[in-house]
Short mmCIF file of C-alpha atoms in Angstrom, two decimals:
data_model
loop_
_atom_site.label_atom_id
_atom_site.label_comp_id
_atom_site.label_asym_id
_atom_site.label_seq_id
_atom_site.Cartn_x
_atom_site.Cartn_y
_atom_site.Cartn_z
CA MET U 236 23.08 5.85 -2.98
CA ASN U 237 20.51 6.21 -5.73
CA GLU U 238 18.64 9.47 -5.97
CA THR U 239 15.19 10.16 -7.36
CA LYS U 240 15.27 9.76 -11.13
CA ARG U 241 14.38 12.94 -13.01
CA TYR U 242 13.22 13.37 -16.59
CA SER U 243 13.81 16.11 -19.12
CA GLY U 244 11.43 19.02 -18.85
CA ILE U 245 11.60 19.63 -22.66
CA PRO U 246 8.98 17.60 -24.56
CA ALA U 247 10.32 15.60 -27.50
CA HIS U 248 8.32 17.48 -30.16
CA LEU U 249 9.70 20.84 -28.93
CA SER U 250 13.24 19.49 -29.00
CA LEU U 251 12.77 18.48 -32.63
CA ALA U 252 11.34 21.90 -33.51
CA CYS U 253 14.37 23.65 -32.03
CA LEU U 254 16.66 21.39 -34.03
CA LEU U 255 14.94 22.32 -37.30
CA VAL U 256 15.17 26.05 -36.57
CA LEU U 257 18.85 25.92 -35.69
CA THR U 258 19.79 23.97 -38.80
CA GLY U 259 17.74 26.15 -41.16
CA CYS U 260 14.29 24.89 -41.90
CA GLY U 261 13.62 24.07 -45.55
CA SER U 262 17.25 23.67 -46.70
CA ASP U 263 18.25 20.66 -48.75
CA ASP U 264 20.49 19.39 -45.94
CA THR U 265 17.88 19.77 -43.22
CA PRO U 266 16.48 16.45 -42.03
CA THR U 267 12.71 16.18 -42.21
CA ALA U 268 10.55 14.80 -39.43
CA GLN U 269 10.40 11.52 -41.35
CA ASP U 270 14.20 11.36 -41.50
CA ALA U 271 14.73 12.27 -37.83
CA PRO U 272 15.44 9.48 -35.33
CA ASN U 273 12.45 8.07 -33.49
CA GLU U 274 11.91 9.98 -30.25
CA GLU U 275 9.69 9.28 -27.28
CA SER U 276 6.37 11.09 -26.97
CA PRO U 277 5.98 13.37 -23.92
CA GLU U 278 3.79 10.70 -22.32
CA GLU U 279 6.43 8.01 -22.85
CA ALA U 280 9.23 10.28 -21.62
CA ALA U 281 7.31 10.97 -18.42
CA GLU U 282 6.33 7.37 -17.72
CA ILE U 283 7.74 6.16 -14.40
CA PRO U 284 9.24 2.66 -14.69
CA PRO U 285 7.58 -0.02 -12.51
CA GLU U 286 11.00 -0.71 -10.97
CA ASP U 287 10.99 2.79 -9.42
CA LEU U 288 7.51 2.17 -7.98
CA SER U 289 8.70 -0.81 -5.95
CA GLY U 290 10.59 -1.60 -2.76
CA LEU U 291 9.93 -0.58 0.83
CA LEU U 292 7.10 1.96 0.84
CA ILE U 293 7.14 4.73 3.47
CA PHE U 294 4.26 7.16 4.10
CA ASN U 295 5.58 10.56 5.27
CA TRP U 296 3.72 13.57 6.58
CA SER U 297 4.31 16.95 8.19
CA ASN U 298 2.41 20.21 8.50
CA ASP U 299 3.70 21.25 5.08
CA ASP U 300 3.64 18.11 2.98
CA THR U 301 2.38 14.57 2.59
CA PHE U 302 4.22 12.09 0.36
CA VAL U 303 5.36 8.51 -0.08
CA THR U 304 8.85 7.22 -0.80
CA PHE U 305 10.02 3.90 -2.26
CA HIS U 306 13.35 2.52 -1.04
CA ASP U 307 15.63 -0.20 -2.39
CA VAL U 308 15.49 -3.24 -0.10
CA GLU U 309 19.20 -3.97 -0.61
CA ASP U 310 20.65 -0.67 0.61
CA GLY U 311 17.78 1.61 1.67
CA SER U 312 18.49 4.06 -1.17
CA LEU U 313 15.67 6.21 -2.53
CA ASN U 314 13.94 4.90 -5.65
CA ILE U 315 11.40 7.72 -5.97
CA ARG U 316 9.37 10.24 -3.99
CA LEU U 317 5.70 10.82 -4.88
CA SER U 318 3.86 13.86 -3.55
CA LEU U 319 0.33 13.51 -2.18
CA HIS U 320 0.11 17.24 -1.43
CA GLU U 321 -2.18 18.26 -4.31
CA LEU U 322 -4.51 15.34 -3.70
CA ASN U 323 -4.54 16.17 0.00
CA GLU U 324 -5.29 19.83 -0.69
CA ALA U 325 -8.36 18.77 -2.67
CA ASP U 326 -9.96 17.84 0.65
CA GLU U 327 -11.93 20.98 1.48
CA GLU U 328 -12.34 20.13 5.16
CA SER U 329 -8.93 19.08 6.46
CA HIS U 330 -5.31 18.19 5.70
CA GLN U 331 -5.05 14.42 6.07
CA THR U 332 -2.02 13.04 7.90
CA ASP U 333 -3.46 9.54 8.30
CA TRP U 334 -2.08 6.89 5.94
CA SER U 335 -5.37 4.97 6.16
CA GLN U 336 -7.20 7.77 4.30
CA PHE U 337 -5.18 7.05 1.13
CA VAL U 338 -5.67 3.97 -1.05
CA PHE U 339 -3.36 3.10 -3.94
CA SER U 340 -4.05 1.06 -7.05
CA PRO U 341 -1.90 -1.95 -7.98
CA GLY U 342 1.21 -0.42 -9.53
CA PHE U 343 0.54 2.95 -7.79
CA ARG U 344 -0.65 4.76 -10.96
CA ASN U 345 -3.78 5.98 -9.14
CA ALA U 346 -4.74 6.88 -5.60
CA VAL U 347 -7.98 7.68 -3.77
CA ILE U 348 -8.37 9.87 -0.71
CA GLU U 349 -11.43 9.39 1.49
CA THR U 350 -12.95 12.75 2.53
CA ASP U 351 -16.20 14.14 3.91
CA GLN U 352 -17.01 15.35 0.40
CA GLY U 353 -16.57 11.94 -1.17
CA LEU U 354 -13.81 9.82 -2.68
CA ILE U 355 -11.33 11.93 -4.66
CA LEU U 356 -9.52 10.07 -7.44
CA GLY U 357 -5.93 11.10 -8.13
CA SER U 358 -3.68 10.10 -11.02
CA LEU U 359 0.12 9.95 -10.94
CA ASP U 360 1.83 12.64 -13.03
CA GLY U 361 5.07 11.19 -14.38
CA GLU U 362 6.71 14.60 -14.85
CA THR U 363 5.98 16.14 -11.46
CA HIS U 364 5.98 12.83 -9.51
CA SER U 365 2.77 13.85 -7.79
CA TYR U 366 -0.82 12.63 -7.59
CA VAL U 367 -3.08 15.11 -9.37
CA PRO U 368 -6.66 15.31 -8.06
CA GLY U 369 -9.44 14.45 -10.48
CA PRO U 370 -13.15 13.64 -10.11
CA THR U 371 -14.90 13.26 -6.76
CA ILE U 372 -17.03 10.15 -6.40
CA ALA U 373 -19.95 11.06 -4.13
CA PRO U 374 -23.66 10.29 -3.69
CA GLU U 375 -26.23 12.56 -5.29
CA GLU U 376 -27.08 15.43 -2.93
CA GLU U 377 -30.71 14.39 -2.66
CA ALA U 378 -29.83 10.75 -2.03
CA SER U 379 -30.53 9.47 1.46
CA PHE U 380 -31.88 6.46 3.25
CA SER U 381 -34.54 6.67 5.92
CA GLY U 382 -31.57 6.03 8.20
CA GLY U 383 -29.96 9.35 7.31
CA GLU U 384 -27.27 10.76 5.03
CA ILE U 385 -25.41 8.48 2.64
CA THR U 386 -21.60 8.49 2.48
CA TYR U 387 -19.09 6.50 0.47
CA SER U 388 -16.48 4.73 2.61
CA ALA U 389 -13.93 1.89 2.68
CA PRO U 390 -12.64 2.33 -0.89
CA GLN U 391 -10.29 -0.13 -2.55
CA PHE U 392 -9.14 -0.86 -6.10
CA SER U 393 -9.97 -4.10 -7.88
CA PRO U 394 -7.02 -6.50 -8.33
CA ASP U 395 -6.53 -5.36 -11.94
CA GLY U 396 -6.76 -1.66 -10.97
CA THR U 397 -9.62 -0.92 -13.37
CA GLN U 398 -12.35 -0.33 -10.79
CA ILE U 399 -12.87 1.44 -7.46
CA TRP U 400 -15.12 -0.37 -4.97
CA PHE U 401 -16.63 1.25 -1.86
CA GLU U 402 -19.31 0.90 0.79
CA GLU U 403 -22.51 2.91 0.47
CA ARG U 404 -23.02 3.70 4.15
CA SER U 405 -26.14 5.21 5.75
CA GLU U 406 -25.80 7.50 8.75
CA HIS U 407 -28.07 5.56 11.09
CA GLY U 408 -28.41 2.30 9.23
CA GLU U 409 -28.46 -1.05 11.01
CA ASP U 410 -28.68 -3.44 8.08
CA ASP U 411 -26.07 -4.51 5.55
CA SER U 412 -24.53 -1.93 3.26
CA ARG U 413 -24.28 -2.14 -0.50
CA ILE U 414 -20.88 -2.35 -2.17
CA LEU U 415 -20.73 -0.19 -5.29
CA ALA U 416 -18.13 0.02 -8.06
CA VAL U 417 -17.14 2.49 -10.77
CA ASP U 418 -14.56 2.23 -13.54
CA VAL U 419 -11.38 4.24 -13.03
CA ASP U 420 -11.72 5.48 -16.62
CA ASP U 421 -15.32 6.63 -16.01
CA PRO U 422 -15.65 7.57 -12.32
CA GLY U 423 -18.60 9.88 -13.00
CA ALA U 424 -20.82 7.04 -14.20
CA GLU U 425 -23.60 5.66 -12.05
CA PRO U 426 -22.03 3.15 -9.63
CA ALA U 427 -22.88 -0.51 -10.13
CA HIS U 428 -24.18 -2.59 -7.21
CA VAL U 429 -21.70 -5.48 -6.93
CA GLY U 430 -22.53 -7.00 -3.53
CA ASP U 431 -23.55 -6.53 0.10
CA VAL U 432 -21.47 -6.46 3.29
CA PRO U 433 -22.07 -5.84 7.00
CA ARG U 434 -22.38 -2.13 7.72
CA VAL U 435 -19.15 -0.31 8.66
CA THR U 436 -16.88 -2.89 7.10
CA GLN U 437 -13.34 -1.94 6.08
CA ALA U 438 -10.96 -2.45 3.19
CA PRO U 439 -8.06 -4.85 3.95
CA ASP U 440 -5.40 -2.15 3.44
CA THR U 441 -6.29 -0.63 6.81
CA VAL U 442 -5.82 -3.98 8.57
CA GLU U 443 -3.24 -6.10 6.77
CA GLU U 444 0.09 -6.30 8.63
CA VAL U 445 -0.44 -2.84 10.16
CA GLN U 446 0.46 -3.90 13.69
CA VAL U 447 3.77 -5.33 12.49
CA HIS U 448 5.07 -2.29 10.63
CA GLY U 449 4.41 0.16 13.44
CA HIS U 450 1.35 2.09 12.27
CA GLY U 451 -1.49 0.01 13.68
CA LEU U 452 -0.95 -0.09 17.42
CA GLU U 453 -3.62 2.54 18.11
CA ILE U 454 -6.09 1.35 15.49
CA GLY U 455 -8.79 -1.04 16.63
CA LEU U 456 -9.47 -3.96 14.34
CA PRO U 457 -12.86 -3.99 12.58
CA ASP U 458 -15.23 -6.92 12.91
CA THR U 459 -15.19 -7.45 9.15
CA VAL U 460 -13.32 -6.53 5.99
CA TYR U 461 -14.30 -7.20 2.41
CA THR U 462 -11.93 -8.37 -0.31
CA ILE U 463 -12.29 -8.55 -4.09
CA SER U 464 -11.58 -11.77 -5.96
CA GLU U 465 -9.82 -11.97 -9.32
CA GLY U 466 -13.26 -12.67 -10.78
CA LEU U 467 -14.53 -9.39 -9.26
CA GLU U 468 -16.66 -10.96 -6.53
CA PRO U 469 -16.77 -9.51 -2.97
CA GLU U 470 -16.00 -11.75 0.02
CA VAL U 471 -16.52 -10.91 3.70
CA LEU U 472 -13.81 -11.87 6.23
CA GLU U 473 -14.50 -11.92 9.97
CA LEU U 474 -12.18 -11.11 12.86
CA VAL U 475 -10.46 -13.99 14.64
CA GLU U 476 -9.12 -13.05 18.08
CA SER U 477 -7.60 -14.97 20.95
CA GLY U 478 -6.05 -14.18 24.30
CA PRO U 479 -2.34 -13.75 25.02
CA PRO U 480 -0.19 -16.89 25.07
CA GLY U 481 0.13 -18.68 28.39
CA GLN U 482 1.20 -21.99 29.86
CA ASP U 483 -1.86 -23.83 28.64
CA SER U 484 -2.22 -22.05 25.31
CA ASP U 485 -1.08 -23.17 21.89
CA PRO U 486 1.55 -21.33 19.80
CA GLY U 487 0.03 -18.39 17.99
CA ASP U 488 -2.89 -17.97 20.39
CA SER U 489 -2.52 -14.18 20.26
CA LEU U 490 -2.37 -13.92 16.47
CA GLU U 491 -4.97 -11.50 15.12
CA PHE U 492 -6.39 -11.83 11.64
CA LEU U 493 -9.57 -11.85 9.57
CA MET U 494 -10.65 -15.00 7.76
CA SER U 495 -13.29 -16.10 5.27
CA GLU U 496 -15.91 -18.64 6.29
CA ASP U 497 -14.12 -21.50 4.51
CA GLY U 498 -10.70 -20.48 5.87
CA THR U 499 -9.11 -20.00 2.45
CA ASN U 500 -8.86 -16.18 2.52
CA ILE U 501 -6.85 -14.68 5.40
CA VAL U 502 -5.80 -11.09 6.11
CA PRO U 503 -3.10 -11.04 8.83
CA SER U 504 -2.85 -8.03 11.14
CA ASN U 505 -0.08 -8.65 13.71
CA PHE U 506 1.98 -11.02 11.53
CA VAL U 507 2.88 -11.06 7.82
CA ARG U 508 2.35 -13.12 4.70
CA GLY U 509 5.20 -15.42 3.74
CA PRO U 510 5.92 -17.57 0.68
CA GLU U 511 3.30 -19.86 -0.88
CA GLU U 512 0.34 -19.35 1.50
CA THR U 513 2.48 -19.44 4.63
CA PHE U 514 2.89 -16.75 7.28
CA ILE U 515 5.72 -15.31 9.37
CA GLY U 516 5.51 -14.03 12.92
CA PRO U 517 6.43 -14.59 16.58
CA LEU U 518 4.84 -17.65 18.17
CA GLU U 519 6.77 -17.75 21.45
CA SER U 520 5.93 -14.17 22.45
CA ALA U 521 2.96 -11.86 22.06
CA PRO U 522 2.92 -10.53 18.46
CA GLN U 523 1.78 -7.08 19.61
CA GLU U 524 4.99 -6.53 21.59
CA ASP U 525 7.50 -3.95 20.28
CA THR U 526 10.46 -6.35 20.03
CA HIS U 527 10.95 -10.02 19.16
CA THR U 528 13.88 -12.40 19.47
CA GLN U 529 12.34 -15.24 17.43
CA LEU U 530 10.28 -15.48 14.23
CA SER U 531 8.60 -18.61 12.88
CA LEU U 532 7.26 -19.78 9.52
CA PHE U 533 3.81 -21.38 9.80
CA SER U 534 0.46 -22.10 8.17
CA LEU U 535 -3.14 -21.71 9.37
CA ASP U 536 -5.81 -24.38 8.93
CA GLU U 537 -9.47 -23.76 8.05
CA GLU U 538 -10.24 -23.17 11.74
CA GLY U 539 -7.49 -20.58 12.10
CA SER U 540 -5.17 -22.79 14.16
CA VAL U 541 -1.40 -22.75 13.67
CA ILE U 542 0.05 -25.79 11.86
CA ASP U 543 3.42 -26.76 10.36
CA ASP U 544 5.34 -24.16 12.40
CA ASP U 545 9.15 -24.00 12.29
CA VAL U 546 11.53 -21.50 13.88
CA LEU U 547 12.85 -19.28 11.10
CA LEU U 548 15.47 -17.26 12.99
CA GLU U 549 16.54 -16.24 16.50
CA THR U 550 18.24 -12.95 17.43
CA GLU U 551 18.77 -12.98 21.17
CA GLY U 552 21.41 -10.23 21.17
CA ASN U 553 19.68 -7.82 18.79
CA PRO U 554 15.86 -7.86 19.11
CA ILE U 555 13.73 -7.19 16.02
CA ASN U 556 11.51 -4.10 16.04
CA ARG U 557 9.91 -4.49 12.60
CA TYR U 558 9.98 -7.13 9.90
CA TRP U 559 8.80 -7.32 6.28
CA TYR U 560 8.66 -10.17 3.77
CA ASP U 561 10.21 -9.41 0.37
CA PRO U 562 8.52 -11.75 -2.14
CA ARG U 563 10.91 -10.80 -4.91
CA GLY U 564 13.95 -12.07 -3.01
CA ASP U 565 12.14 -14.63 -0.80
CA ARG U 566 13.69 -13.00 2.25
CA LEU U 567 12.97 -10.95 5.34
CA LEU U 568 13.96 -7.33 5.88
CA LEU U 569 14.49 -6.80 9.62
CA GLN U 570 14.78 -3.52 11.52
CA THR U 571 16.57 -3.46 14.87
CA SER U 572 17.68 -0.58 17.07
CA ASP U 573 20.96 -0.21 15.19
CA ALA U 574 20.34 -1.11 11.52
CA TYR U 575 18.37 -3.01 8.87
CA TYR U 576 19.21 -6.66 8.14
CA LEU U 577 18.35 -9.17 5.40
CA HIS U 578 17.65 -12.85 6.00
CA THR U 579 16.89 -15.34 3.21
CA ILE U 580 14.09 -17.81 3.96
CA GLY U 581 15.60 -21.22 4.72
CA ASP U 582 19.08 -19.86 5.44
CA ASP U 583 20.57 -21.20 8.67
CA GLY U 584 23.08 -18.35 8.98
CA GLU U 585 22.76 -15.08 10.85
CA PRO U 586 20.88 -12.19 9.21
CA GLU U 587 23.25 -9.96 7.21
CA ARG U 588 23.50 -6.24 7.92
CA ALA U 589 22.14 -4.37 4.89
CA PHE U 590 22.15 -0.64 5.76
CA GLU U 591 22.01 1.66 8.75
CA ALA U 592 19.11 3.93 7.81
CA LEU U 593 16.77 4.76 4.93
CA ASP U 594 18.09 7.37 2.49
CA PHE U 595 15.63 10.13 1.58
CA GLY U 596 17.88 11.68 -1.08
CA GLU U 597 18.22 15.44 -1.32
CA ASP U 598 15.75 15.95 1.52
CA GLY U 599 17.94 14.11 4.00
CA ASP U 600 16.03 13.19 7.12
CA VAL U 601 12.29 13.71 6.77
CA ALA U 602 11.05 16.54 8.99
CA GLY U 603 7.85 14.98 10.24
CA GLU U 604 6.41 11.53 10.90
CA SER U 605 6.54 8.36 8.84
CA ASP U 606 5.04 4.86 8.70
CA SER U 607 5.88 1.79 6.67
CA LEU U 608 3.25 0.41 4.30
CA GLY U 609 5.12 -2.76 3.28
CA ILE U 610 7.40 -4.10 0.53
CA PHE U 611 6.04 -4.13 -3.02
CA PRO U 612 7.60 -5.86 -6.06
CA PRO U 613 7.44 -4.14 -9.48
CA HIS U 614 3.90 -4.32 -10.84
CA GLU U 615 3.34 -5.99 -14.20
CA ASP U 616 0.85 -3.84 -16.12
#
């Protein structure tokens, strides 16, 4: 099993200084800094490789600590553990144990925690493997609408990770809210107005696939979420709901998702994204159930109806509790009551047993609670 990778605590420039002292500084045989081999800077030495920040992401919390762990999809081994404790402690009012209060940038180099004081930006320290709290993004104290106090809510990072977007929400407002944005490199600047959304909208992270991975069963779905396009334009998606499947209903009638007006942008809640604009989920049983014996591959048309559905796998003797799509390997990771299994998309064979349980390294079993946040491939900076 892999363990968390650790880096030298001695910066490169100090190591070189020690070498010069030990060999007699100033002697004819002593190598100069120009003659010494190229060494990494402290920043380079502490940089966490994107490969470590990938895999199955687990959010863990207890009374003493809050952290996330990345696990290898092949064997469940620990890639890295990242502490959220310092960022959490920056919240003056409470110790957050809710995964939905934390938002991560693409590549996981930054994180934001939503608090009563504002949005606190954290940056990942490569040496300590922890998110260090930085500036708080909050309205001016004197700022208020006639509807009451202003708060910043529903934060999310832009697709390129350079901006933080959020809703400017009034306490008693009834109209649309403004969406504001600040640069990650200059969070103290005056926020730019980038669009408008229905009041009390949400970011897609709090909705997408949450009912599949086990941490969304008690969270009600919002009426709307807003997403950010690659061209940095906001788009509002509305909730699509239907009743449970029955004799006269079509497959997928109980799928829950949010969809744009033209049907091209979909955020699934009780099923998951699959390859090339397809989706994966149970169509013969209610998706909100705790176990499934069949999963299908399907598409959704512009009206939100299921099309082109095919049975992907059946597991009558070992029901599936959770399932994740791994885009890097074009496969499913399945959790049952006894182990984790891998199944390649398009493979007619039985899922193959991968590992019995997730490995948390030196900590062993986590003393607290945990939730899955999905599978993430290495991010290309």
